[in-house]
Coordinates of C-alpha atoms in Angstrom, one line a residue:
M7 CA 83.4 -77.5 251.2
A8 CA 80.0 -75.7 251.3
L9 CA 79.6 -73.9 254.5
K10 CA 76.1 -72.4 254.0
N11 CA 74.4 -75.1 256.1
L12 CA 76.9 -74.8 259.0
D13 CA 76.3 -72.8 262.1
V14 CA 79.1 -71.0 264.0
N15 CA 80.0 -74.1 265.9
G16 CA 80.3 -76.1 262.7
I17 CA 82.6 -73.5 261.2
F18 CA 84.6 -73.5 264.4
L19 CA 85.1 -77.2 264.2
K20 CA 85.9 -77.1 260.5
C21 CA 88.7 -74.7 261.3
L22 CA 90.0 -76.7 264.2
F23 CA 90.0 -80.2 262.6
D24 CA 90.1 -79.4 258.9
G25 CA 91.4 -75.9 258.8
Y26 CA 93.9 -76.5 256.1
D27 CA 91.2 -77.5 253.7
L28 CA 89.1 -74.5 254.9
V29 CA 91.8 -71.9 254.2
E30 CA 92.5 -73.4 250.8
G31 CA 89.1 -72.3 249.6
D32 CA 87.7 -68.9 248.9
I33 CA 85.2 -69.0 251.8
G34 CA 87.9 -69.9 254.3
K35 CA 90.1 -67.0 253.1
L36 CA 87.2 -64.7 253.8
L37 CA 86.6 -66.1 257.3
I38 CA 90.1 -66.7 258.6
S39 CA 92.8 -64.2 259.2
P40 CA 96.0 -65.0 257.3
K41 CA 97.9 -64.5 260.6
L42 CA 96.3 -67.8 261.7
Y43 CA 97.4 -69.8 258.7
P44 CA 100.8 -71.0 260.1
Y45 CA 99.1 -72.4 263.3
I46 CA 96.3 -74.0 261.3
K47 CA 98.7 -75.6 258.9
Q48 CA 100.8 -76.9 261.9
T49 CA 97.9 -78.6 263.5
T50 CA 95.9 -79.9 260.5
Y51 CA 98.4 -80.6 257.8
V52 CA 101.3 -83.0 257.6
E53 CA 103.5 -82.4 254.5
N54 CA 105.7 -85.5 255.1
I55 CA 104.1 -88.5 256.8
Y56 CA 105.2 -89.1 260.3
E57 CA 107.6 -91.9 261.2
D58 CA 106.0 -95.1 262.6
A59 CA 103.1 -94.9 260.0
D60 CA 103.0 -98.7 259.6
T61 CA 102.9 -99.1 263.4
F62 CA 100.1 -96.6 263.7
I63 CA 98.1 -98.4 261.0
E64 CA 98.5 -101.7 263.0
Y65 CA 97.4 -99.9 266.2
C66 CA 94.2 -98.7 264.4
K67 CA 93.6 -102.2 263.0
Y68 CA 93.8 -103.7 266.5
N69 CA 91.0 -101.2 267.5
L70 CA 88.6 -103.2 265.3
D71 CA 88.4 -105.8 268.0
K72 CA 87.8 -103.2 270.6
Y73 CA 84.8 -101.8 268.8
K74 CA 83.1 -105.0 267.7
D75 CA 79.6 -103.3 268.0
I76 CA 80.4 -101.1 265.0
S77 CA 79.5 -102.2 261.4
L78 CA 82.7 -102.7 259.4
Y79 CA 83.4 -99.9 256.8
L80 CA 84.0 -102.4 254.0
G81 CA 81.4 -104.9 255.2
N82 CA 83.7 -107.8 256.2
K83 CA 86.9 -108.4 258.1
E84 CA 88.7 -109.8 255.0
L85 CA 88.4 -106.6 253.0
M86 CA 89.2 -104.5 256.0
N87 CA 92.5 -106.4 256.5
K88 CA 93.3 -106.4 252.8
Y89 CA 93.1 -102.6 252.6
N90 CA 94.5 -102.1 256.1
I91 CA 91.5 -100.3 257.5
G92 CA 91.3 -99.6 261.2
I93 CA 89.5 -97.4 263.7
Y94 CA 90.8 -94.3 265.6
S95 CA 89.0 -92.5 268.4
L96 CA 89.7 -89.2 269.9
Q97 CA 90.1 -91.1 273.2
D98 CA 93.2 -92.7 271.6
C99 CA 95.0 -89.4 271.6
S100 CA 95.7 -89.8 275.3
N101 CA 96.8 -93.4 275.0
K102 CA 100.5 -93.6 275.3
D103 CA 100.5 -96.9 273.4
N104 CA 99.4 -94.8 270.4
P105 CA 102.6 -94.4 268.3
W106 CA 101.6 -90.9 267.4
H107 CA 100.6 -89.9 270.9
D108 CA 101.0 -86.1 271.4
K109 CA 102.1 -85.2 267.9
E110 CA 101.1 -81.6 266.8
Y111 CA 98.3 -82.8 264.5
I112 CA 95.1 -82.1 266.3
L113 CA 93.8 -85.7 266.3
F114 CA 96.8 -86.8 268.3
N115 CA 97.3 -84.0 270.8
S116 CA 95.5 -84.5 274.0
T117 CA 96.5 -81.1 275.4
Q118 CA 95.1 -79.2 272.4
L119 CA 91.9 -81.3 272.5
Q120 CA 91.4 -80.4 276.2
H121 CA 91.3 -76.7 275.1
V122 CA 88.8 -77.6 272.3
Y123 CA 86.5 -79.4 274.7
K124 CA 86.4 -76.2 276.9
L125 CA 85.6 -74.0 273.9
C126 CA 83.0 -76.5 272.5
P127 CA 81.6 -78.5 275.5
K128 CA 79.0 -80.2 273.3
L129 CA 81.7 -81.9 271.2
S130 CA 81.8 -85.6 271.9
R131 CA 85.0 -87.0 273.3
D132 CA 84.4 -90.3 271.7
I133 CA 84.4 -89.3 268.0
K134 CA 85.6 -92.3 265.9
F135 CA 87.2 -92.4 262.4
W136 CA 87.8 -95.1 259.9
V137 CA 91.5 -95.0 259.1
C138 CA 92.2 -95.5 255.4
P139 CA 95.9 -95.4 254.4
S140 CA 97.2 -94.9 250.9
Y141 CA 100.5 -96.4 249.7
N142 CA 103.3 -95.4 247.3
K143 CA 106.2 -97.8 246.6
G144 CA 105.1 -99.9 249.5
Q145 CA 105.2 -97.0 252.0
V146 CA 102.3 -95.2 253.7
E147 CA 102.1 -91.9 251.8
S148 CA 99.0 -90.4 253.3
I149 CA 96.0 -91.3 255.5
G150 CA 92.4 -90.5 255.2
F151 CA 90.3 -90.3 258.4
R152 CA 86.6 -90.8 257.6
I153 CA 84.3 -89.9 260.5
L154 CA 81.8 -92.5 261.5
N155 CA 79.1 -90.0 262.5
P156 CA 79.3 -86.6 260.9
E157 CA 76.6 -85.3 263.2
Q158 CA 79.1 -85.4 266.0
V159 CA 80.9 -82.5 264.4
Q160 CA 77.8 -80.7 263.1
T161 CA 78.6 -82.2 259.6
A162 CA 81.6 -79.8 259.3
F163 CA 83.5 -82.6 257.5
K164 CA 83.3 -86.2 256.6
W165 CA 87.0 -86.8 255.8
L166 CA 90.2 -85.5 257.2
F167 CA 93.4 -85.8 255.2
M168 CA 96.8 -85.3 256.9
Y169 CA 98.3 -84.1 253.6
G170 CA 95.3 -82.0 252.5
N171 CA 93.1 -83.0 249.6
N172 CA 96.0 -84.7 247.9
I173 CA 95.4 -88.4 248.6
I174 CA 95.4 -91.0 245.9
Y175 CA 94.4 -94.6 246.5
G176 CA 95.9 -97.1 244.1
K177 CA 99.2 -95.5 243.3
D178 CA 101.0 -98.8 244.1
T179 CA 99.0 -101.0 241.8
V180 CA 97.8 -98.8 238.9
N181 CA 98.8 -99.5 235.4
K182 CA 99.6 -96.1 233.9
D183 CA 99.7 -97.4 230.3
A184 CA 96.2 -98.9 230.4
P185 CA 92.9 -96.9 230.6
C186 CA 92.4 -95.9 234.2
F187 CA 89.2 -95.0 236.0
I188 CA 89.2 -92.2 238.5
V189 CA 86.6 -92.4 241.3
E190 CA 85.7 -90.0 244.1
G191 CA 85.7 -92.2 247.2
F192 CA 87.7 -94.8 248.9
R193 CA 85.0 -97.4 248.9
D194 CA 84.3 -96.7 245.2
Y195 CA 88.0 -97.4 244.6
V196 CA 87.7 -100.7 246.5
A197 CA 84.6 -101.8 244.6
L198 CA 86.3 -101.2 241.2
K199 CA 89.6 -102.8 242.3
E200 CA 87.7 -105.9 243.6
N201 CA 86.0 -106.1 240.2
G202 CA 89.3 -106.2 238.3
Y203 CA 89.3 -102.6 237.0
N204 CA 92.4 -100.4 236.7
V205 CA 91.5 -97.6 239.1
I206 CA 92.7 -94.8 241.4
G207 CA 90.5 -93.2 244.1
L208 CA 90.5 -89.6 245.3
G209 CA 89.3 -88.3 248.6
S210 CA 87.0 -85.8 247.0
V211 CA 85.2 -84.8 243.8
E212 CA 87.6 -81.9 243.7
I213 CA 90.9 -82.6 242.0
S214 CA 93.8 -80.8 243.6
S215 CA 96.9 -79.6 241.8
K216 CA 99.0 -82.5 243.2
Q217 CA 96.4 -85.1 242.2
K218 CA 96.3 -83.6 238.7
E219 CA 100.1 -84.0 238.5
F220 CA 99.7 -87.7 239.0
I221 CA 96.6 -88.1 236.8
N222 CA 98.6 -86.5 234.0
T223 CA 101.1 -89.3 234.2
L224 CA 98.3 -91.7 233.2
K225 CA 98.0 -92.5 229.5
T226 CA 94.2 -92.7 229.5
P227 CA 92.5 -91.1 232.5
I228 CA 88.7 -91.7 232.6
L229 CA 86.5 -89.9 235.2
L230 CA 83.9 -92.1 236.9
L231 CA 82.5 -89.7 239.4
D232 CA 79.3 -90.2 241.3
N233 CA 76.0 -90.4 239.3
D234 CA 74.6 -87.3 240.9
S235 CA 74.2 -83.7 239.8
F236 CA 77.5 -82.5 241.4
G237 CA 79.5 -85.5 240.1
L238 CA 78.2 -84.9 236.6
K239 CA 78.9 -81.2 236.8
K240 CA 82.5 -81.7 237.9
S241 CA 83.0 -84.4 235.2
L242 CA 81.9 -82.0 232.5
E243 CA 84.2 -79.2 234.0
Y244 CA 87.2 -81.5 234.0
N245 CA 86.4 -82.8 230.5
K246 CA 86.4 -79.3 229.2
Q247 CA 89.3 -78.0 231.3
Y248 CA 91.7 -81.0 231.3
K249 CA 90.3 -83.1 228.4
Y250 CA 89.8 -86.1 230.6
S251 CA 87.3 -88.7 229.3
I252 CA 84.1 -89.4 231.2
A253 CA 82.4 -92.7 232.0
T254 CA 79.2 -93.7 233.8
L255 CA 77.8 -96.7 235.6
I256 CA 75.1 -98.6 233.6
Q257 CA 72.7 -101.4 234.4
T258 CA 72.1 -99.8 237.8
D259 CA 70.2 -97.0 239.5
Q260 CA 72.9 -96.6 242.2
K261 CA 74.8 -93.3 242.5
D262 CA 78.3 -94.7 242.9
A263 CA 80.4 -97.8 242.3
W264 CA 80.4 -99.0 245.9
D265 CA 76.6 -98.9 246.1
A266 CA 76.2 -100.6 242.7
W267 CA 78.6 -103.4 243.8
Q268 CA 76.7 -103.9 247.1
Q269 CA 73.3 -103.8 245.5
D270 CA 73.8 -105.4 242.1
K271 CA 76.8 -107.6 242.7
Y272 CA 78.5 -106.4 239.6
I273 CA 79.8 -103.1 238.0
D274 CA 79.2 -102.2 234.4
I275 CA 80.7 -99.1 233.0
S276 CA 80.3 -97.2 229.7
C277 CA 82.4 -94.4 228.4
I278 CA 80.2 -91.5 227.3
K279 CA 82.5 -88.6 226.3

């Protein structure tokens, strides 16, 4: 996470909502006292997924009907249902029908959020997230929350992960013995999956140690990161460091698999290294 473009309020919000990710990096370690790490971890990191995860996912899926004015994250209701995508709002934290009402994690604790609103009165109380669950052996293993409007949090983050940057989309369906493409984003994962590719998706261009453990169980991992300077840079780094193969999109000028699928209606890939 690059913090150079964030003001004090942005860093404050990054710490509050995505503090675990912040203190995992060098910049966060410089900014945040180690004495605060236990509290930050308690409120922004869930090592083992909460009970009632499936019920919570259904709750968020029902929210799609409540927010009919919002364009669907995957474009249509069929894909949203297929991948169990829903919507969660900060206003839901005070709703007692929410299965995770008043958990310690900041998104679900109305008492903690009231303190945040006092400290940061400009923060919108109607922040909404796409809720994107990942599965392992048929169980919800982790959840990614993708904010609909990053400007509401001074672009301090786009994604929140309850288990830190360790999410893997596609664990349930990946064929470990076949060549497997590794993409950055959730929608890139959906695009390749819908085109019949063997694929897993990460929540970030950065590969965490836990993600690497799983990737190393794949017989032929192939990086298909975004077609931009940062994606190419990270691909070359991982190729050198971990010996992962690299692929790129061809027959398109789009930067990632999702955009290519939406624009060109097909995805063509070529291995380059």
